[in-house]
Short mmCIF file of C-alpha atoms and ligand atoms in Angstrom, two decimals:
data_model
loop_
_atom_site.label_atom_id
_atom_site.label_comp_id
_atom_site.label_asym_id
_atom_site.label_seq_id
_atom_site.Cartn_x
_atom_site.Cartn_y
_atom_site.Cartn_z
CA UNK A 983 -12.98 2.80 -10.71
CA UNK A 984 -14.45 5.92 -12.15
CA UNK A 985 -17.93 7.42 -11.01
CA UNK A 986 -19.50 7.14 -14.55
CA UNK A 987 -19.00 3.30 -14.48
CA UNK A 988 -22.36 1.42 -14.61
CA UNK A 989 -23.25 -0.32 -11.44
CA UNK A 990 -21.62 -3.68 -12.07
CA UNK A 991 -21.02 -6.25 -9.33
CA UNK A 992 -17.93 -5.72 -7.30
CA UNK A 993 -15.66 -8.78 -7.21
CA UNK A 994 -13.08 -8.83 -4.42
CA UNK A 995 -9.99 -11.13 -4.97
CA UNK A 996 -8.30 -11.99 -1.78
CA UNK A 997 -4.63 -13.03 -2.03
CA UNK A 998 -2.58 -14.23 0.94
CA UNK A 999 1.07 -13.82 0.28
CA UNK A 1000 4.20 -14.75 2.19
CA UNK A 1001 7.46 -13.74 0.49
CA UNK A 1002 5.70 -13.56 -3.09
CA UNK A 1003 7.50 -10.48 -4.17
CA UNK A 1004 8.27 -11.96 -7.79
CA UNK A 1005 4.86 -13.51 -8.28
CA UNK A 1006 2.63 -10.69 -7.19
CA UNK A 1007 3.09 -8.11 -10.04
CA UNK A 1008 2.40 -10.73 -12.68
CA UNK A 1009 -0.76 -11.87 -10.77
CA UNK A 1010 -1.93 -8.41 -10.16
CA UNK A 1011 -1.42 -7.51 -13.96
CA UNK A 1012 -3.25 -10.59 -15.00
CA UNK A 1013 -6.17 -10.14 -12.66
CA UNK A 1014 -6.60 -6.56 -13.70
CA UNK A 1015 -6.61 -7.37 -17.41
CA UNK A 1016 -8.89 -10.32 -16.99
CA UNK A 1017 -11.59 -9.19 -14.50
CA UNK A 1018 -11.93 -5.48 -15.44
CA UNK A 1019 -14.19 -6.03 -18.42
CA UNK A 1020 -16.48 -8.32 -16.32
CA UNK A 1021 -16.91 -6.54 -13.08
CA UNK A 1022 -15.67 -3.80 -10.69
CA UNK A 1023 -12.53 -5.10 -9.02
CA UNK A 1024 -11.19 -4.99 -5.54
CA UNK A 1025 -7.90 -6.81 -4.90
CA UNK A 1026 -7.12 -7.42 -1.33
CA UNK A 1027 -3.53 -8.73 -0.78
CA UNK A 1028 -2.63 -9.82 2.65
CA UNK A 1029 1.16 -9.75 3.37
CA UNK A 1030 1.44 -12.52 5.85
CA UNK A 1031 4.74 -11.28 7.60
CA UNK A 1032 6.96 -11.50 4.43
CA UNK A 1033 10.61 -10.74 4.85
CA UNK A 1034 11.32 -10.05 1.10
CA UNK A 1035 10.00 -7.07 -0.97
CA UNK A 1036 6.37 -8.22 -0.90
CA UNK A 1037 5.16 -5.30 1.03
CA UNK A 1038 7.05 -2.67 -1.15
CA UNK A 1039 5.59 -4.27 -4.18
CA UNK A 1040 2.12 -3.86 -2.69
CA UNK A 1041 2.65 -0.36 -1.63
CA UNK A 1042 3.81 0.61 -5.13
CA UNK A 1043 0.90 -1.20 -6.90
CA UNK A 1044 -1.53 0.31 -4.46
CA UNK A 1045 -0.19 3.76 -5.38
CA UNK A 1046 -0.63 3.04 -8.97
CA UNK A 1047 -4.05 1.50 -9.03
CA UNK A 1048 -6.39 2.37 -6.12
CA UNK A 1049 -8.34 -0.91 -6.66
CA UNK A 1050 -5.32 -2.72 -5.09
CA UNK A 1051 -5.66 -2.91 -1.35
CA UNK A 1052 -3.05 -4.18 1.14
CA UNK A 1053 -3.28 -5.55 4.57
CA UNK A 1054 -0.05 -6.19 6.25
CA UNK A 1055 -0.06 -8.63 9.31
CA UNK A 1056 2.31 -7.99 12.14
CA UNK A 1057 4.13 -11.25 11.71
CA UNK A 1058 3.66 -14.63 9.83
CA UNK A 1059 0.24 -15.73 11.08
CA UNK A 1060 -0.18 -18.56 8.46
CA UNK A 1061 -2.17 -19.00 5.30
CA UNK A 1062 -5.48 -19.56 7.00
CA UNK A 1063 -5.25 -16.49 9.13
CA UNK A 1064 -4.18 -14.41 6.14
CA UNK A 1065 -7.18 -15.57 4.14
CA UNK A 1066 -9.41 -14.80 7.21
CA UNK A 1067 -8.02 -11.23 7.21
CA UNK A 1068 -8.65 -10.85 3.55
CA UNK A 1069 -12.21 -12.02 3.95
CA UNK A 1070 -12.64 -9.71 6.90
CA UNK A 1071 -11.72 -6.54 4.96
CA UNK A 1072 -13.15 -7.34 1.52
CA UNK A 1073 -16.36 -5.62 0.58
CA UNK A 1074 -17.24 -7.19 -2.71
CA UNK A 1075 -20.48 -8.82 -3.63
CA UNK A 1076 -18.55 -11.90 -4.01
CA UNK A 1077 -15.04 -12.74 -2.92
CA UNK A 1078 -12.65 -14.93 -4.84
CA UNK A 1079 -9.62 -16.34 -2.73
CA UNK A 1080 -6.56 -17.44 -4.70
CA UNK A 1081 -2.83 -18.16 -3.97
CA UNK A 1082 -0.22 -15.53 -5.05
CA UNK A 1083 1.99 -17.99 -6.75
CA UNK A 1084 0.07 -18.29 -10.01
CA UNK A 1085 -0.90 -21.90 -9.37
CA UNK A 1086 -4.34 -20.88 -9.34
CA UNK A 1087 -5.09 -19.87 -13.03
CA UNK A 1088 -6.59 -16.44 -13.49
CA UNK A 1089 -8.23 -17.77 -16.59
CA UNK A 1090 -10.71 -19.58 -14.37
CA UNK A 1091 -11.97 -16.57 -12.48
CA UNK A 1092 -14.36 -15.43 -15.20
CA UNK A 1093 -15.95 -18.92 -15.18
CA UNK A 1094 -16.29 -18.75 -11.42
CA UNK A 1095 -17.96 -15.34 -11.70
CA UNK A 1096 -20.41 -16.69 -14.39
CA UNK A 1097 -21.37 -19.61 -12.14
CA UNK A 1098 -22.06 -17.07 -9.27
CA UNK A 1099 -24.16 -15.04 -11.58
CA UNK A 1100 -26.05 -18.23 -12.41
CA UNK A 1101 -27.05 -18.38 -8.70
CA UNK A 1102 -24.46 -20.44 -7.07
CA UNK A 1103 -23.42 -19.01 -3.70
CA UNK A 1104 -20.15 -21.11 -3.31
CA UNK A 1105 -17.99 -22.02 -6.33
CA UNK A 1106 -15.36 -24.46 -5.45
CA UNK A 1107 -12.44 -25.50 -7.58
CA UNK A 1108 -10.99 -28.97 -7.84
CA UNK A 1109 -7.35 -29.38 -8.93
CA UNK A 1110 -6.88 -32.17 -11.43
CA UNK A 1111 -3.94 -34.39 -10.60
CA UNK A 1112 -1.01 -32.69 -12.36
CA UNK A 1113 1.89 -34.74 -13.43
CA UNK A 1114 3.96 -31.53 -12.95
CA UNK A 1115 3.40 -31.74 -9.29
CA UNK A 1116 6.43 -33.23 -7.37
CA UNK A 1117 5.91 -36.66 -6.11
CA UNK A 1118 6.58 -35.62 -2.62
CA UNK A 1119 3.93 -32.83 -2.81
CA UNK A 1120 1.40 -35.15 -4.34
CA UNK A 1121 1.99 -37.86 -1.61
CA UNK A 1122 1.68 -35.25 1.34
CA UNK A 1123 -1.31 -33.90 -0.37
CA UNK A 1124 -3.08 -37.13 -0.69
CA UNK A 1125 -2.02 -38.21 2.79
CA UNK A 1126 -3.52 -34.98 4.10
CA UNK A 1127 -6.79 -35.58 2.60
CA UNK A 1128 -6.86 -39.19 3.62
CA UNK A 1129 -6.18 -38.24 7.22
CA UNK A 1130 -8.69 -35.43 7.32
CA UNK A 1131 -11.47 -37.22 5.66
CA UNK A 1132 -10.79 -40.56 7.67
CA UNK A 1133 -10.55 -38.87 11.06
CA UNK A 1134 -12.93 -35.76 10.99
CA UNK A 1135 -16.74 -35.42 10.36
CA UNK A 1136 -16.63 -33.22 7.27
CA UNK A 1137 -15.71 -34.45 3.85
CA UNK A 1138 -13.18 -32.33 2.04
CA UNK A 1139 -12.70 -33.07 -1.59
CA UNK A 1140 -9.05 -33.98 -2.32
CA UNK A 1141 -7.68 -31.47 -4.65
CA UNK A 1142 -9.82 -28.76 -3.36
CA UNK A 1143 -7.73 -25.84 -2.37
CA UNK A 1144 -8.34 -22.26 -0.98
CA UNK A 1145 -9.32 -21.25 -4.57
CA UNK A 1146 -12.95 -20.62 -4.44
CA UNK A 1147 -15.68 -17.98 -4.92
CA UNK A 1148 -17.94 -17.14 -1.93
CA UNK A 1149 -21.10 -14.99 -2.18
CA UNK A 1150 -21.13 -12.03 0.23
CA UNK A 1151 -23.85 -13.93 2.37
CA UNK A 1152 -21.48 -16.67 2.84
CA UNK A 1153 -18.50 -14.36 3.64
CA UNK A 1154 -20.68 -12.77 6.28
CA UNK A 1155 -21.32 -16.07 7.85
CA UNK A 1156 -17.73 -16.96 7.82
CA UNK A 1157 -16.78 -13.59 9.38
CA UNK A 1158 -19.27 -14.26 12.20
CA UNK A 1159 -17.39 -17.21 13.35
CA UNK A 1160 -15.30 -16.50 16.25
CA UNK A 1161 -13.10 -19.59 16.50
CA UNK A 1162 -9.37 -18.93 16.77
CA UNK A 1163 -8.51 -22.15 15.11
CA UNK A 1164 -9.67 -21.17 11.64
CA UNK A 1165 -9.70 -23.94 9.05
CA UNK A 1166 -11.58 -22.57 5.97
CA UNK A 1167 -11.47 -25.67 4.01
CA UNK A 1168 -13.54 -27.46 6.87
CA UNK A 1169 -15.71 -24.49 7.51
CA UNK A 1170 -16.97 -24.13 3.85
CA UNK A 1171 -18.76 -27.51 3.82
CA UNK A 1172 -20.04 -26.85 7.21
CA UNK A 1173 -21.66 -23.57 6.11
CA UNK A 1174 -23.73 -25.08 3.39
CA UNK A 1175 -25.35 -22.88 0.68
CA UNK A 1176 -25.78 -23.71 -3.01
CA UNK A 1177 -22.40 -24.77 -4.38
CA UNK A 1178 -20.80 -26.14 -7.56
CA UNK A 1179 -17.44 -27.13 -8.56
CA UNK A 1180 -15.18 -26.51 -11.45
CA UNK A 1181 -12.27 -28.51 -12.37
CA UNK A 1182 -8.84 -27.09 -13.46
CA UNK A 1183 -5.27 -28.20 -14.17
CA UNK A 1184 -3.01 -26.21 -11.84
CA UNK A 1185 -0.20 -24.13 -13.27
CA UNK A 1186 3.25 -24.29 -11.96
CA UNK A 1187 4.44 -22.05 -9.06
CA UNK A 1188 6.10 -19.35 -11.00
CA UNK A 1189 8.84 -18.12 -8.57
CA UNK A 1190 9.92 -19.37 -5.18
CA UNK A 1191 9.22 -22.61 -3.29
CA UNK A 1192 5.99 -23.79 -1.50
CA UNK A 1193 5.63 -22.07 1.91
CA UNK A 1194 4.15 -25.21 3.37
CA UNK A 1195 7.03 -27.14 5.00
CA UNK A 1196 6.41 -30.60 6.17
CA UNK A 1197 6.12 -29.34 9.80
CA UNK A 1198 3.44 -26.77 8.59
CA UNK A 1199 1.58 -29.33 6.75
CA UNK A 1200 1.38 -31.83 9.73
CA UNK A 1201 0.29 -28.99 12.01
CA UNK A 1202 -2.26 -27.94 9.28
CA UNK A 1203 -3.53 -31.59 9.06
CA UNK A 1204 -3.91 -31.82 12.97
CA UNK A 1205 -5.67 -28.45 12.90
CA UNK A 1206 -8.08 -29.61 10.28
CA UNK A 1207 -8.92 -32.83 12.04
CA UNK A 1208 -9.21 -31.44 15.67
CA UNK A 1209 -11.01 -28.26 14.84
CA UNK A 1210 -13.49 -30.05 12.83
CA UNK A 1211 -14.46 -33.15 14.68
CA UNK A 1212 -14.15 -35.22 17.91
CA UNK A 1213 -13.84 -38.49 16.07
CA UNK A 1214 -10.29 -38.98 17.25
CA UNK A 1215 -11.61 -38.78 20.84
CA UNK A 1216 -14.27 -41.47 19.97
CA UNK A 1217 -11.65 -43.63 18.14
CA UNK A 1218 -9.41 -43.26 21.43
CA UNK A 1219 -12.39 -44.52 23.50
CA UNK A 1220 -13.25 -47.37 21.24
CA UNK A 1221 -9.57 -48.52 21.10
CA UNK A 1222 -9.35 -48.26 24.99
CA UNK A 1223 -12.42 -50.33 25.23
CA UNK A 1224 -11.17 -52.99 22.85
CA UNK A 1225 -7.86 -53.28 24.75
CA UNK A 1226 -9.62 -53.50 28.02
CA UNK A 1227 -11.69 -56.28 26.70
CA UNK A 1228 -8.72 -58.12 25.36
CA UNK A 1229 -6.83 -57.64 28.86
CA UNK A 1230 -9.94 -58.92 30.71
CA UNK A 1231 -9.97 -62.02 28.60
CA UNK A 1232 -6.24 -62.54 29.24
CA UNK A 1233 -6.84 -62.20 32.93
CA UNK A 1234 -9.61 -64.77 32.85
CA UNK A 1235 -7.35 -67.11 31.01
CA UNK A 1236 -4.51 -66.65 33.62
CA UNK A 1237 -7.00 -67.13 36.53
CA UNK A 1238 -8.34 -70.22 34.85
CA UNK A 1239 -5.05 -71.94 34.25
CA UNK A 1240 -3.93 -71.07 37.77
CA UNK A 1241 -6.97 -72.66 39.46
CA UNK A 1242 -7.75 -75.47 37.07
CA UNK A 1243 -4.12 -76.59 36.17
CA UNK A 1244 -2.16 -75.09 39.17
CA UNK A 1245 0.00 -73.26 36.70
CA UNK A 1246 1.18 -69.72 36.46
CA UNK A 1247 1.36 -67.97 33.06
CA UNK A 1248 5.11 -68.04 32.27
CA UNK A 1249 7.05 -65.33 30.66
CA UNK A 1250 8.63 -62.09 31.79
CA UNK A 1251 8.65 -60.93 28.09
CA UNK A 1252 4.96 -61.17 27.65
CA UNK A 1253 4.50 -59.02 30.76
CA UNK A 1254 6.91 -56.45 29.54
CA UNK A 1255 5.25 -56.33 26.10
CA UNK A 1256 1.79 -55.88 27.56
CA UNK A 1257 2.97 -53.19 29.97
CA UNK A 1258 4.73 -51.28 27.21
CA UNK A 1259 1.85 -51.57 24.81
CA UNK A 1260 -0.76 -50.33 27.28
CA UNK A 1261 1.66 -47.54 28.34
CA UNK A 1262 2.22 -46.43 24.74
CA UNK A 1263 -1.45 -46.52 24.20
CA UNK A 1264 -2.23 -44.46 27.23
CA UNK A 1265 0.34 -41.86 26.22
CA UNK A 1266 -1.15 -41.77 22.71
CA UNK A 1267 -4.64 -41.29 24.08
CA UNK A 1268 -3.49 -38.63 26.42
CA UNK A 1269 -1.79 -36.82 23.45
CA UNK A 1270 -5.09 -36.83 21.65
CA UNK A 1271 -7.00 -35.49 24.65
CA UNK A 1272 -4.17 -32.84 25.07
CA UNK A 1273 -4.62 -31.69 21.57
CA UNK A 1274 -8.28 -30.82 22.33
CA UNK A 1275 -7.49 -29.22 25.77
CA UNK A 1276 -4.77 -27.08 24.14
CA UNK A 1277 -7.36 -25.97 21.79
CA UNK A 1278 -9.95 -25.26 24.41
CA UNK A 1279 -7.18 -22.98 26.14
CA UNK A 1280 -6.61 -21.32 22.92
CA UNK A 1281 -10.23 -20.64 22.15
CA UNK A 1282 -10.81 -19.57 25.62
CA UNK A 1283 -8.21 -16.71 25.37
CA UNK A 1284 -10.27 -15.25 22.64
CA UNK A 1285 -7.41 -13.63 20.85
CA UNK A 1286 -7.88 -12.44 17.33
CA UNK A 1287 -6.69 -14.76 14.60
CA UNK A 1288 -4.43 -12.07 13.19
CA UNK A 1289 -2.99 -8.76 13.96
CA UNK A 1290 -2.86 -5.98 11.25
CA UNK A 1291 0.09 -3.54 11.29
CA UNK A 1292 -0.73 -1.61 8.19
CA UNK A 1293 -3.54 -1.27 5.69
CA UNK A 1294 -5.17 1.11 3.19
CA UNK A 1295 -8.73 -0.30 3.98
CA UNK A 1296 -11.27 0.18 6.65
CA UNK A 1297 -12.12 -2.69 9.02
CA UNK A 1298 -15.66 -3.58 8.35
CA UNK A 1299 -16.67 -5.24 11.71
CA UNK A 1300 -14.19 -4.64 14.33
CA UNK A 1301 -11.33 -7.11 14.97
N1 UDP B 544 1.08 -18.26 2.39
C1 UDP B 544 0.74 -17.38 3.48
N2 UDP B 544 1.21 -17.67 4.59
C2 UDP B 544 1.99 -18.69 4.88
C3 UDP B 544 2.23 -19.73 3.92
C4 UDP B 544 1.73 -19.39 2.78
O1 UDP B 544 0.15 -16.35 3.20
O2 UDP B 544 2.44 -18.81 6.17
C5 UDP B 544 0.48 -17.99 1.13
C6 UDP B 544 1.41 -18.20 -0.05
O3 UDP B 544 2.08 -16.99 -0.28
C7 UDP B 544 0.56 -18.62 -1.12
C8 UDP B 544 -0.46 -19.32 -0.48
O4 UDP B 544 -0.49 -18.90 0.80
O5 UDP B 544 -0.03 -17.49 -1.85
C9 UDP B 544 -0.41 -20.91 -0.55
O6 UDP B 544 0.87 -21.31 -0.27
P1 UDP B 544 1.85 -22.10 -1.13
O7 UDP B 544 1.68 -21.85 -2.51
O8 UDP B 544 3.27 -22.14 -0.50
O9 UDP B 544 1.17 -23.65 -0.72
P2 UDP B 544 0.93 -24.90 -1.73
O10 UDP B 544 0.42 -24.38 -3.09
O11 UDP B 544 2.37 -25.30 -1.86
O12 UDP B 544 0.04 -25.73 -0.99
MG1 MG B 545 1.15 -22.86 -4.18
#
């Protein structure tokens, strides 16, 4: 950035990266080449506890181009926390978040900026179903959105990833949220503002493997549901009410045949089945309640969502 540059908007690009040493240099090069003619650029790379050469790559890139900023988290806090860190530190008039693995095509960013200049405050992207995507990934992704949309109050468009543009106003609202359990995909529909959607065909991950293991994916889905809604609690209540109703009917039946026909309902098996079923259901409901209580504990501790161990930026608002 030179001082004689006309006052063009500043676009911040936030890139969470966990072990992406091979992908990052290509992405940074593509971004600089594509965005520089359109806007002033700030690239905020968040090294989310990488164990490969990611940080060295970032240090080197920042030395060569002062528009490239790095935030190194003290350990692996997870994709959402890394995104949050990036949003926290970015200073642009709008902020684009994208993955480091080149699956989110850089060529789409100018279109997103154009939409923003037309007045949209949130520019979302929707991934078209790609045949390139492994079947397992497609299946888990579909299941993820099915669970989230079935069990929580906000609707998250399937195929929407964390590839979006946010106006500074929206970023400031997101920054003001103090929840520990940060799930940006659920927060964005909640925040509102004028939004639009752009469809794209995802590229292939250039190097390395997905950083979302099945375990991380399940925990991400639970977090998505529980941090967005109390619908599972309602479902648990409804289910319990239904089962209680059925149990009451069965009791009436047993009493009826005892007094009217002098019989006792036979069957050890049916008793065991009923006891096991009710026991299982109780444990399930307790598990659901436990998820919420655990989260209340986490929120009540008020720990920050991420810890920064090194950066070449200034924190904007504490944390
Ligand atoms: N990522 C991260 N921390 C993590 C896992 C992932 O910062 O704990 C980053 C990762 O480097 C990538 C983005 O989040 O830039 C999305 O991850 P990935 O591509 O593995 O997810 P997928 O595209 O398979 O859903
Ligand atoms: Mg990816």
